[in-house]
């Protein structure tokens, strides 16, 4: 299978947010240049093994890629440009923290063909931002977006989180209003999930984390979908909304169950029917590459049944759903027969619908995505 996408992980952050369970470390004292050098070497080794013709999407995530200083950023971008083949119409995304992007950094990104920025905004309420361990303010969001637009970036997205400690439905609505005032082409919004090994998890165990009720959380999701619709944004995935033509092409690669490279500490990839994860700790990741080996932690070959299961639970995240004919072309299997029981069961419950050649979540089903997805596992 031809691979057209790459994810690149920059695991450094200047501060640690209380809800975050990503693979990241404090920036201070880290061997950033060595890491970037080894990251580029990982690209070379991987592409020697599995060459790529042209990449349609590259996504630099983290951590916080924009905490790299100008020299490090240039080293990274130049190396990516040199090592990965770009399609002329590539979508090249950088995740960014509001407040991190100087004019100089924006200039570097522009020079190396980055054309999409995704900002971790989370909320426009400064008090809530502090409560979740973010160090930026709503004002910095406005300033950074303005700077990015002035530098010529128009494909911009922001992430928002709802269901934050002490957050009211009215507060979330207000955050959405502020987001719409920016009139961006893309928004993502997720419900807070308290993951193990986070500050929030420890507070929760001590009974010190006061989250909105389940009902209120569901109300916020309803508000999100209604407001997005009202402001002309198409919900194309459970948590993603865009103006036409501004869907995240990179994330669609995941939801369409296509293969992609994954470079960096803790990064995941899907290449040649194998899902791989890389070693997470930075020191070990660097050491492995210094001894001329790929930094693989785990590797699983995906069976046809697993691939079909993945097609279901990834594809159902999209509002468009699963293309019944497309499934048949890909697997030579009729999806309605193969997954008869879970589909029948979920349709009965009112969480799935089958029409016009597609299987998709109903609006009610979007609230219960995980339960629906699980029903397709281990048939
Ligand atoms: S949420 Fe983002 S900025 Fe915050 S600690 Fe996690 S990776 Fe770093």
CSV table of C-alpha atoms and ligand atoms in Angstrom, one decimal:
chain,number,residue,atom,x,y,z
A,1,UNK,CA,0.0,0.0,0.0
A,2,UNK,CA,1.3,3.5,-0.9
A,3,UNK,CA,1.9,5.6,2.2
A,4,UNK,CA,1.0,9.3,1.8
A,5,UNK,CA,1.1,10.6,5.4
A,6,UNK,CA,3.5,11.1,8.3
A,7,UNK,CA,3.1,12.0,11.9
A,8,UNK,CA,6.1,13.5,13.7
A,9,UNK,CA,6.3,13.8,17.5
A,10,UNK,CA,8.1,16.6,19.4
A,11,UNK,CA,7.8,15.5,23.0
A,12,UNK,CA,8.9,18.8,24.8
A,13,UNK,CA,6.7,21.1,26.8
A,14,UNK,CA,7.5,24.2,28.8
A,15,UNK,CA,4.9,23.3,31.4
A,16,UNK,CA,2.8,20.2,32.1
A,17,UNK,CA,-1.0,20.5,31.9
A,18,UNK,CA,-3.0,18.8,34.7
A,19,UNK,CA,-5.0,16.6,32.3
A,20,UNK,CA,-2.3,15.6,29.9
A,21,UNK,CA,-1.2,12.0,29.4
A,22,UNK,CA,0.7,12.4,26.1
A,23,UNK,CA,4.3,11.4,25.8
A,24,UNK,CA,6.1,14.6,26.8
A,25,UNK,CA,8.8,15.9,29.2
A,26,UNK,CA,9.8,19.3,30.5
A,27,UNK,CA,11.9,21.1,27.9
A,28,UNK,CA,14.5,22.4,30.2
A,29,UNK,CA,17.8,20.4,30.1
A,30,UNK,CA,16.6,18.1,27.3
A,31,UNK,CA,18.9,17.2,24.4
A,32,UNK,CA,16.7,18.9,21.8
A,33,UNK,CA,19.2,19.2,19.0
A,34,UNK,CA,20.3,15.5,19.4
A,35,UNK,CA,16.6,14.5,19.4
A,36,UNK,CA,15.9,16.4,16.2
A,37,UNK,CA,19.0,14.9,14.6
A,38,UNK,CA,17.9,11.4,15.5
A,39,UNK,CA,14.4,12.0,14.4
A,40,UNK,CA,15.6,12.9,11.0
A,41,UNK,CA,17.8,9.8,11.0
A,42,UNK,CA,14.7,7.7,11.9
A,43,UNK,CA,13.1,9.1,8.8
A,44,UNK,CA,16.0,8.1,6.6
A,45,UNK,CA,16.2,4.6,8.0
A,46,UNK,CA,12.4,4.1,7.7
A,47,UNK,CA,12.2,5.4,4.2
A,48,UNK,CA,15.1,3.2,3.1
A,49,UNK,CA,13.0,0.3,4.2
A,50,UNK,CA,9.6,1.6,3.1
A,51,UNK,CA,10.1,4.3,0.4
A,52,UNK,CA,7.4,6.9,-0.1
A,53,UNK,CA,6.6,8.5,-3.4
A,54,UNK,CA,4.9,11.7,-2.3
A,55,UNK,CA,3.4,12.7,1.0
A,56,UNK,CA,-0.1,14.4,1.0
A,57,UNK,CA,-0.1,15.2,4.7
A,58,UNK,CA,2.4,15.8,7.5
A,59,UNK,CA,1.4,16.5,11.1
A,60,UNK,CA,3.9,17.7,13.7
A,61,UNK,CA,2.4,17.1,17.1
A,62,UNK,CA,3.5,16.8,20.7
A,63,UNK,CA,4.3,17.8,23.3
A,64,UNK,CA,4.6,21.3,21.9
A,65,UNK,CA,6.5,21.6,18.6
A,66,UNK,CA,6.5,25.4,18.9
A,67,UNK,CA,8.6,25.4,22.0
A,68,UNK,CA,11.6,24.7,19.9
A,69,UNK,CA,13.7,27.8,19.5
A,70,UNK,CA,14.3,29.4,16.0
A,71,UNK,CA,17.5,27.4,15.3
A,72,UNK,CA,15.9,24.1,16.4
A,73,UNK,CA,12.8,24.8,14.4
A,74,UNK,CA,14.8,25.5,11.3
A,75,UNK,CA,16.9,22.4,11.8
A,76,UNK,CA,13.7,20.3,12.1
A,77,UNK,CA,11.9,21.9,9.1
A,78,UNK,CA,14.9,21.8,6.8
A,79,UNK,CA,15.5,18.2,7.7
A,80,UNK,CA,11.8,17.2,7.1
A,81,UNK,CA,11.9,19.0,3.7
A,82,UNK,CA,15.1,17.2,2.8
A,83,UNK,CA,14.1,13.7,4.0
A,84,UNK,CA,10.4,13.5,3.1
A,85,UNK,CA,9.0,13.8,-0.4
A,86,UNK,CA,6.3,16.5,-0.5
A,87,UNK,CA,3.3,16.4,-2.9
A,88,UNK,CA,2.8,19.9,-4.4
A,89,UNK,CA,-0.6,20.1,-2.7
A,90,UNK,CA,0.6,18.9,0.8
A,91,UNK,CA,-1.3,19.7,4.0
A,92,UNK,CA,1.6,20.4,6.4
A,93,UNK,CA,0.3,21.0,10.0
A,94,UNK,CA,2.1,22.2,13.1
A,95,UNK,CA,0.5,22.0,16.5
A,96,UNK,CA,1.1,25.3,18.4
A,97,UNK,CA,0.6,26.8,21.8
A,98,UNK,CA,-0.8,30.3,21.9
A,99,UNK,CA,2.0,32.6,23.0
A,100,UNK,CA,4.8,30.5,21.6
A,101,UNK,CA,4.8,31.8,18.0
A,102,UNK,CA,7.2,34.7,17.4
A,103,UNK,CA,7.2,36.4,14.0
A,104,UNK,CA,10.6,34.8,13.4
A,105,UNK,CA,9.2,31.3,14.0
A,106,UNK,CA,6.2,31.9,11.8
A,107,UNK,CA,8.5,33.0,9.1
A,108,UNK,CA,10.5,29.8,9.4
A,109,UNK,CA,7.3,27.7,9.2
A,110,UNK,CA,6.1,29.6,6.2
A,111,UNK,CA,9.5,29.2,4.4
A,112,UNK,CA,9.4,25.4,4.8
A,113,UNK,CA,5.8,25.2,3.5
A,114,UNK,CA,3.9,24.6,6.7
A,115,UNK,CA,0.4,25.7,5.7
A,116,UNK,CA,-1.9,24.7,8.6
A,117,UNK,CA,-1.6,25.6,12.3
A,118,UNK,CA,-3.6,23.8,15.1
A,119,UNK,CA,-3.7,25.7,18.4
A,120,UNK,CA,-4.2,24.1,21.8
A,121,UNK,CA,-6.5,26.9,23.1
A,122,UNK,CA,-8.8,24.7,25.3
A,123,UNK,CA,-10.9,27.6,26.7
A,124,UNK,CA,-11.3,31.4,26.5
A,125,UNK,CA,-11.9,31.7,30.3
A,126,UNK,CA,-8.5,32.7,31.9
A,127,UNK,CA,-9.6,31.3,35.3
A,128,UNK,CA,-10.4,27.9,33.8
A,129,UNK,CA,-7.1,27.9,31.8
A,130,UNK,CA,-5.2,28.4,35.1
A,131,UNK,CA,-7.2,25.7,36.8
A,132,UNK,CA,-6.2,23.1,34.1
A,133,UNK,CA,-2.5,24.1,34.2
A,134,UNK,CA,-2.3,26.1,31.0
A,135,UNK,CA,-0.1,29.2,31.0
A,136,UNK,CA,-1.6,31.2,28.1
A,137,UNK,CA,-4.4,33.6,28.3
A,138,UNK,CA,-7.3,34.3,26.0
A,139,UNK,CA,-5.6,37.6,25.0
A,140,UNK,CA,-2.6,35.7,23.9
A,141,UNK,CA,-4.8,33.5,21.7
A,142,UNK,CA,-6.1,36.6,19.9
A,143,UNK,CA,-2.6,38.0,19.5
A,144,UNK,CA,-1.1,34.7,18.2
A,145,UNK,CA,-3.9,34.2,15.7
A,146,UNK,CA,-3.6,37.7,14.4
A,147,UNK,CA,0.2,37.3,14.0
A,148,UNK,CA,-0.3,34.0,12.2
A,149,UNK,CA,-2.8,35.5,9.8
A,150,UNK,CA,-0.5,38.4,9.1
A,151,UNK,CA,2.2,36.0,8.3
A,152,UNK,CA,0.0,34.5,5.7
A,153,UNK,CA,-1.6,31.4,7.5
A,154,UNK,CA,-5.3,31.1,6.7
A,155,UNK,CA,-5.8,27.4,7.4
A,156,UNK,CA,-6.1,27.6,11.2
A,157,UNK,CA,-7.7,25.4,13.8
A,158,UNK,CA,-8.2,25.6,17.5
A,159,UNK,CA,-8.9,22.8,20.1
A,160,UNK,CA,-11.3,23.4,22.9
A,161,UNK,CA,-12.0,21.2,25.9
A,162,UNK,CA,-15.4,21.0,27.7
A,163,UNK,CA,-16.4,19.3,30.9
A,164,UNK,CA,-13.6,21.1,32.7
A,165,UNK,CA,-13.6,21.3,36.6
A,166,UNK,CA,-16.1,23.8,37.7
A,167,UNK,CA,-17.2,24.7,34.1
A,168,UNK,CA,-20.8,25.6,33.5
A,169,UNK,CA,-22.8,25.1,30.3
A,170,UNK,CA,-23.0,28.9,30.0
A,171,UNK,CA,-19.3,29.2,30.3
A,172,UNK,CA,-18.7,26.7,27.5
A,173,UNK,CA,-21.2,28.5,25.3
A,174,UNK,CA,-19.3,31.7,25.9
A,175,UNK,CA,-16.0,30.1,25.0
A,176,UNK,CA,-17.7,28.9,21.7
A,177,UNK,CA,-18.9,32.5,21.0
A,178,UNK,CA,-15.4,33.8,21.4
A,179,UNK,CA,-14.1,31.0,19.2
A,180,UNK,CA,-16.6,31.9,16.5
A,181,UNK,CA,-15.6,35.6,16.6
A,182,UNK,CA,-12.3,34.5,15.2
A,183,UNK,CA,-14.1,33.0,12.2
A,184,UNK,CA,-11.6,30.2,11.7
A,185,UNK,CA,-12.1,27.5,9.2
A,186,UNK,CA,-11.8,24.6,11.6
A,187,UNK,CA,-12.5,23.7,15.3
A,188,UNK,CA,-12.0,20.6,17.4
A,189,UNK,CA,-13.7,20.1,20.7
A,190,UNK,CA,-13.3,17.2,23.1
A,191,UNK,CA,-14.8,16.3,26.5
A,192,UNK,CA,-12.2,16.1,29.3
A,193,UNK,CA,-11.1,12.6,30.0
A,194,UNK,CA,-9.3,12.1,33.3
A,195,UNK,CA,-6.4,9.7,32.5
A,196,UNK,CA,-4.2,7.8,34.9
A,197,UNK,CA,-0.9,9.4,35.8
A,198,UNK,CA,-2.1,12.9,35.5
A,199,UNK,CA,-2.5,15.6,38.1
A,200,UNK,CA,-6.2,15.5,37.7
A,201,UNK,CA,-6.3,11.8,38.2
A,202,UNK,CA,-4.6,12.2,41.6
A,203,UNK,CA,-6.9,15.0,42.6
A,204,UNK,CA,-9.9,12.9,41.6
A,205,UNK,CA,-8.7,10.0,43.7
A,206,UNK,CA,-8.5,12.4,46.7
A,207,UNK,CA,-12.0,13.6,45.9
A,208,UNK,CA,-10.7,17.1,45.1
A,209,UNK,CA,-11.7,17.3,41.4
A,210,UNK,CA,-15.1,18.7,40.9
A,211,UNK,CA,-16.2,17.9,37.4
A,212,UNK,CA,-19.6,18.7,35.8
A,213,UNK,CA,-22.2,15.9,36.0
A,214,UNK,CA,-22.5,13.4,33.2
A,215,UNK,CA,-25.8,15.2,32.2
A,216,UNK,CA,-24.1,18.5,32.0
A,217,UNK,CA,-21.2,17.1,30.0
A,218,UNK,CA,-23.8,15.7,27.5
A,219,UNK,CA,-25.5,19.0,27.4
A,220,UNK,CA,-22.3,20.7,26.5
A,221,UNK,CA,-21.8,18.3,23.6
A,222,UNK,CA,-25.3,19.1,22.5
A,223,UNK,CA,-24.5,22.8,22.7
A,224,UNK,CA,-21.3,22.2,20.7
A,225,UNK,CA,-23.1,20.5,17.9
A,226,UNK,CA,-26.0,23.0,17.8
A,227,UNK,CA,-23.7,26.1,17.9
A,228,UNK,CA,-21.4,24.7,15.2
A,229,UNK,CA,-24.3,24.0,13.0
A,230,UNK,CA,-25.7,27.5,13.6
A,231,UNK,CA,-22.4,29.1,12.7
A,232,UNK,CA,-22.1,27.1,9.4
A,233,UNK,CA,-19.6,24.5,10.5
A,234,UNK,CA,-20.0,21.0,9.2
A,235,UNK,CA,-19.5,18.3,11.8
A,236,UNK,CA,-17.4,15.8,9.9
A,237,UNK,CA,-16.3,13.7,12.9
A,238,UNK,CA,-17.5,13.2,16.5
A,239,UNK,CA,-15.3,16.1,17.7
A,240,UNK,CA,-14.3,18.0,14.5
A,241,UNK,CA,-16.0,20.8,12.6
A,242,UNK,CA,-15.0,22.7,9.6
A,243,UNK,CA,-16.0,25.0,6.7
A,244,UNK,CA,-16.2,23.1,3.4
A,245,UNK,CA,-12.8,22.0,2.2
A,246,UNK,CA,-11.0,22.7,5.5
A,247,UNK,CA,-11.4,19.2,7.1
A,248,UNK,CA,-8.1,17.9,8.5
A,249,UNK,CA,-6.8,15.8,5.7
A,250,UNK,CA,-4.3,14.2,8.0
A,251,UNK,CA,-6.8,13.1,10.6
A,252,UNK,CA,-9.0,11.7,7.9
A,253,UNK,CA,-6.1,9.3,7.0
A,254,UNK,CA,-6.5,7.8,10.5
A,255,UNK,CA,-10.3,7.6,10.3
A,256,UNK,CA,-10.2,6.2,6.8
A,257,UNK,CA,-7.9,3.5,8.2
A,258,UNK,CA,-5.0,4.3,5.8
A,259,UNK,CA,-1.4,3.7,6.5
A,260,UNK,CA,1.0,6.4,7.7
A,261,UNK,CA,4.5,6.8,9.0
A,262,UNK,CA,5.1,7.8,12.7
A,263,UNK,CA,8.4,9.3,13.7
A,264,UNK,CA,9.7,10.3,17.1
A,265,UNK,CA,9.7,9.1,20.7
A,266,UNK,CA,6.4,7.2,21.5
A,267,UNK,CA,5.0,7.8,18.0
A,268,UNK,CA,2.7,5.2,16.4
A,269,UNK,CA,2.8,4.2,12.8
A,270,UNK,CA,0.9,1.9,10.5
A,271,UNK,CA,3.1,0.7,7.7
A,272,UNK,CA,3.0,-2.5,5.6
A,273,UNK,CA,0.0,-3.9,7.5
A,274,UNK,CA,1.9,-3.5,10.8
A,275,UNK,CA,1.1,-1.2,13.6
A,276,UNK,CA,4.2,-0.1,15.4
A,277,UNK,CA,4.9,2.0,18.5
A,278,UNK,CA,8.2,3.7,19.2
A,279,UNK,CA,10.1,3.7,22.5
A,280,UNK,CA,8.8,6.6,24.6
A,281,UNK,CA,11.7,7.7,26.9
A,282,UNK,CA,13.8,10.3,24.9
A,283,UNK,CA,17.2,9.0,26.1
A,284,UNK,CA,16.4,5.4,25.1
A,285,UNK,CA,14.9,6.6,21.8
A,286,UNK,CA,18.2,8.5,21.0
A,287,UNK,CA,20.4,5.6,22.1
A,288,UNK,CA,18.7,3.1,19.8
A,289,UNK,CA,19.1,5.3,16.8
A,290,UNK,CA,22.7,6.1,17.7
A,291,UNK,CA,23.3,2.4,17.4
A,292,UNK,CA,21.7,2.5,13.9
A,293,UNK,CA,18.5,0.7,14.9
A,294,UNK,CA,14.9,1.7,14.5
A,295,UNK,CA,13.5,2.6,18.0
A,296,UNK,CA,10.7,0.1,17.9
A,297,UNK,CA,9.0,-0.8,21.1
A,298,UNK,CA,6.2,-3.0,19.7
A,299,UNK,CA,5.0,-4.2,16.4
A,300,UNK,CA,1.8,-6.0,15.5
A,301,UNK,CA,0.8,-7.4,12.2
A,302,UNK,CA,-2.9,-6.7,11.6
A,303,UNK,CA,-5.0,-9.6,10.5
A,304,UNK,CA,-7.8,-9.1,7.9
A,305,UNK,CA,-10.4,-9.4,10.7
A,306,UNK,CA,-8.7,-6.8,12.8
A,307,UNK,CA,-8.4,-4.6,9.8
A,308,UNK,CA,-12.1,-4.8,9.2
A,309,UNK,CA,-12.8,-4.1,12.9
A,310,UNK,CA,-10.6,-1.1,12.8
A,311,UNK,CA,-12.3,0.1,9.6
A,312,UNK,CA,-15.6,0.1,11.6
A,313,UNK,CA,-14.6,1.8,14.7
A,314,UNK,CA,-12.4,4.4,13.0
A,315,UNK,CA,-14.8,5.0,10.1
A,316,UNK,CA,-17.8,5.4,12.3
A,317,UNK,CA,-16.2,8.4,13.9
A,318,UNK,CA,-16.9,10.3,10.7
A,319,UNK,CA,-20.3,11.6,10.2
A,320,UNK,CA,-20.3,10.3,6.7
A,321,UNK,CA,-19.9,6.8,8.2
A,322,UNK,CA,-18.9,3.6,6.5
A,323,UNK,CA,-19.3,3.3,2.7
A,324,UNK,CA,-20.8,-0.1,2.3
A,325,UNK,CA,-19.6,-0.5,-1.3
A,326,UNK,CA,-16.1,0.8,-0.4
A,327,UNK,CA,-15.9,-1.8,2.4
A,328,UNK,CA,-16.7,-4.5,-0.1
A,329,UNK,CA,-14.1,-3.2,-2.6
A,330,UNK,CA,-11.4,-3.1,0.1
A,331,UNK,CA,-12.1,-6.5,1.8
A,332,UNK,CA,-14.3,-8.5,-0.6
A,333,UNK,CA,-16.7,-8.9,2.3
A,334,UNK,CA,-20.3,-7.6,2.7
A,335,UNK,CA,-20.1,-5.5,5.9
A,336,UNK,CA,-23.8,-5.9,6.6
A,337,UNK,CA,-23.4,-9.7,6.7
A,338,UNK,CA,-20.0,-9.9,8.5
A,339,UNK,CA,-21.1,-7.5,11.3
A,340,UNK,CA,-24.8,-8.4,11.2
A,341,UNK,CA,-25.2,-8.8,14.9
A,342,UNK,CA,-23.6,-5.6,16.2
A,343,UNK,CA,-25.1,-3.5,13.4
A,344,UNK,CA,-28.6,-5.0,14.0
A,345,UNK,CA,-28.2,-4.5,17.7
A,346,UNK,CA,-27.0,-0.9,17.5
A,347,UNK,CA,-29.7,0.0,14.9
A,348,UNK,CA,-32.3,-1.4,17.3
A,349,UNK,CA,-30.9,0.8,20.1
A,350,UNK,CA,-31.1,3.8,17.8
A,351,UNK,CA,-27.4,4.4,17.8
A,352,UNK,CA,-26.6,3.4,14.2
A,353,UNK,CA,-28.5,4.0,11.0
A,354,UNK,CA,-28.1,2.4,7.6
A,355,UNK,CA,-29.1,4.4,4.6
A,356,UNK,CA,-28.0,5.6,1.2
A,357,UNK,CA,-25.2,3.1,1.1
A,358,UNK,CA,-23.6,4.2,4.4
A,359,UNK,CA,-23.6,3.0,8.0
A,360,UNK,CA,-23.3,5.9,10.4
A,361,UNK,CA,-23.8,6.9,14.0
A,362,UNK,CA,-27.1,8.7,14.8
A,363,UNK,CA,-27.0,11.9,16.7
A,364,UNK,CA,-27.8,9.8,19.9
A,365,UNK,CA,-25.1,7.3,18.9
A,366,UNK,CA,-22.4,10.1,18.9
A,367,UNK,CA,-22.8,10.4,22.7
A,368,UNK,CA,-22.1,6.7,23.1
A,369,UNK,CA,-19.4,6.2,20.5
A,370,UNK,CA,-17.2,4.0,22.6
A,371,UNK,CA,-20.0,1.5,23.3
A,372,UNK,CA,-20.8,1.3,19.7
A,373,UNK,CA,-17.1,0.9,18.7
A,374,UNK,CA,-16.6,-1.9,21.2
A,375,UNK,CA,-19.4,-3.9,19.8
A,376,UNK,CA,-17.3,-4.4,16.6
A,377,UNK,CA,-14.4,-5.9,18.4
A,378,UNK,CA,-13.6,-9.6,18.6
A,379,UNK,CA,-16.7,-10.8,16.7
B,1,LIG,S1,-1.6,19.2,26.8
B,1,LIG,FE1,0.0,19.8,25.3
B,1,LIG,S2,1.1,21.5,26.2
B,1,LIG,FE2,0.0,20.5,27.8
B,1,LIG,S3,1.4,19.1,28.7
B,1,LIG,FE3,0.2,18.0,27.2
B,1,LIG,S4,1.4,18.0,25.3
B,1,LIG,FE4,2.2,19.6,26.7
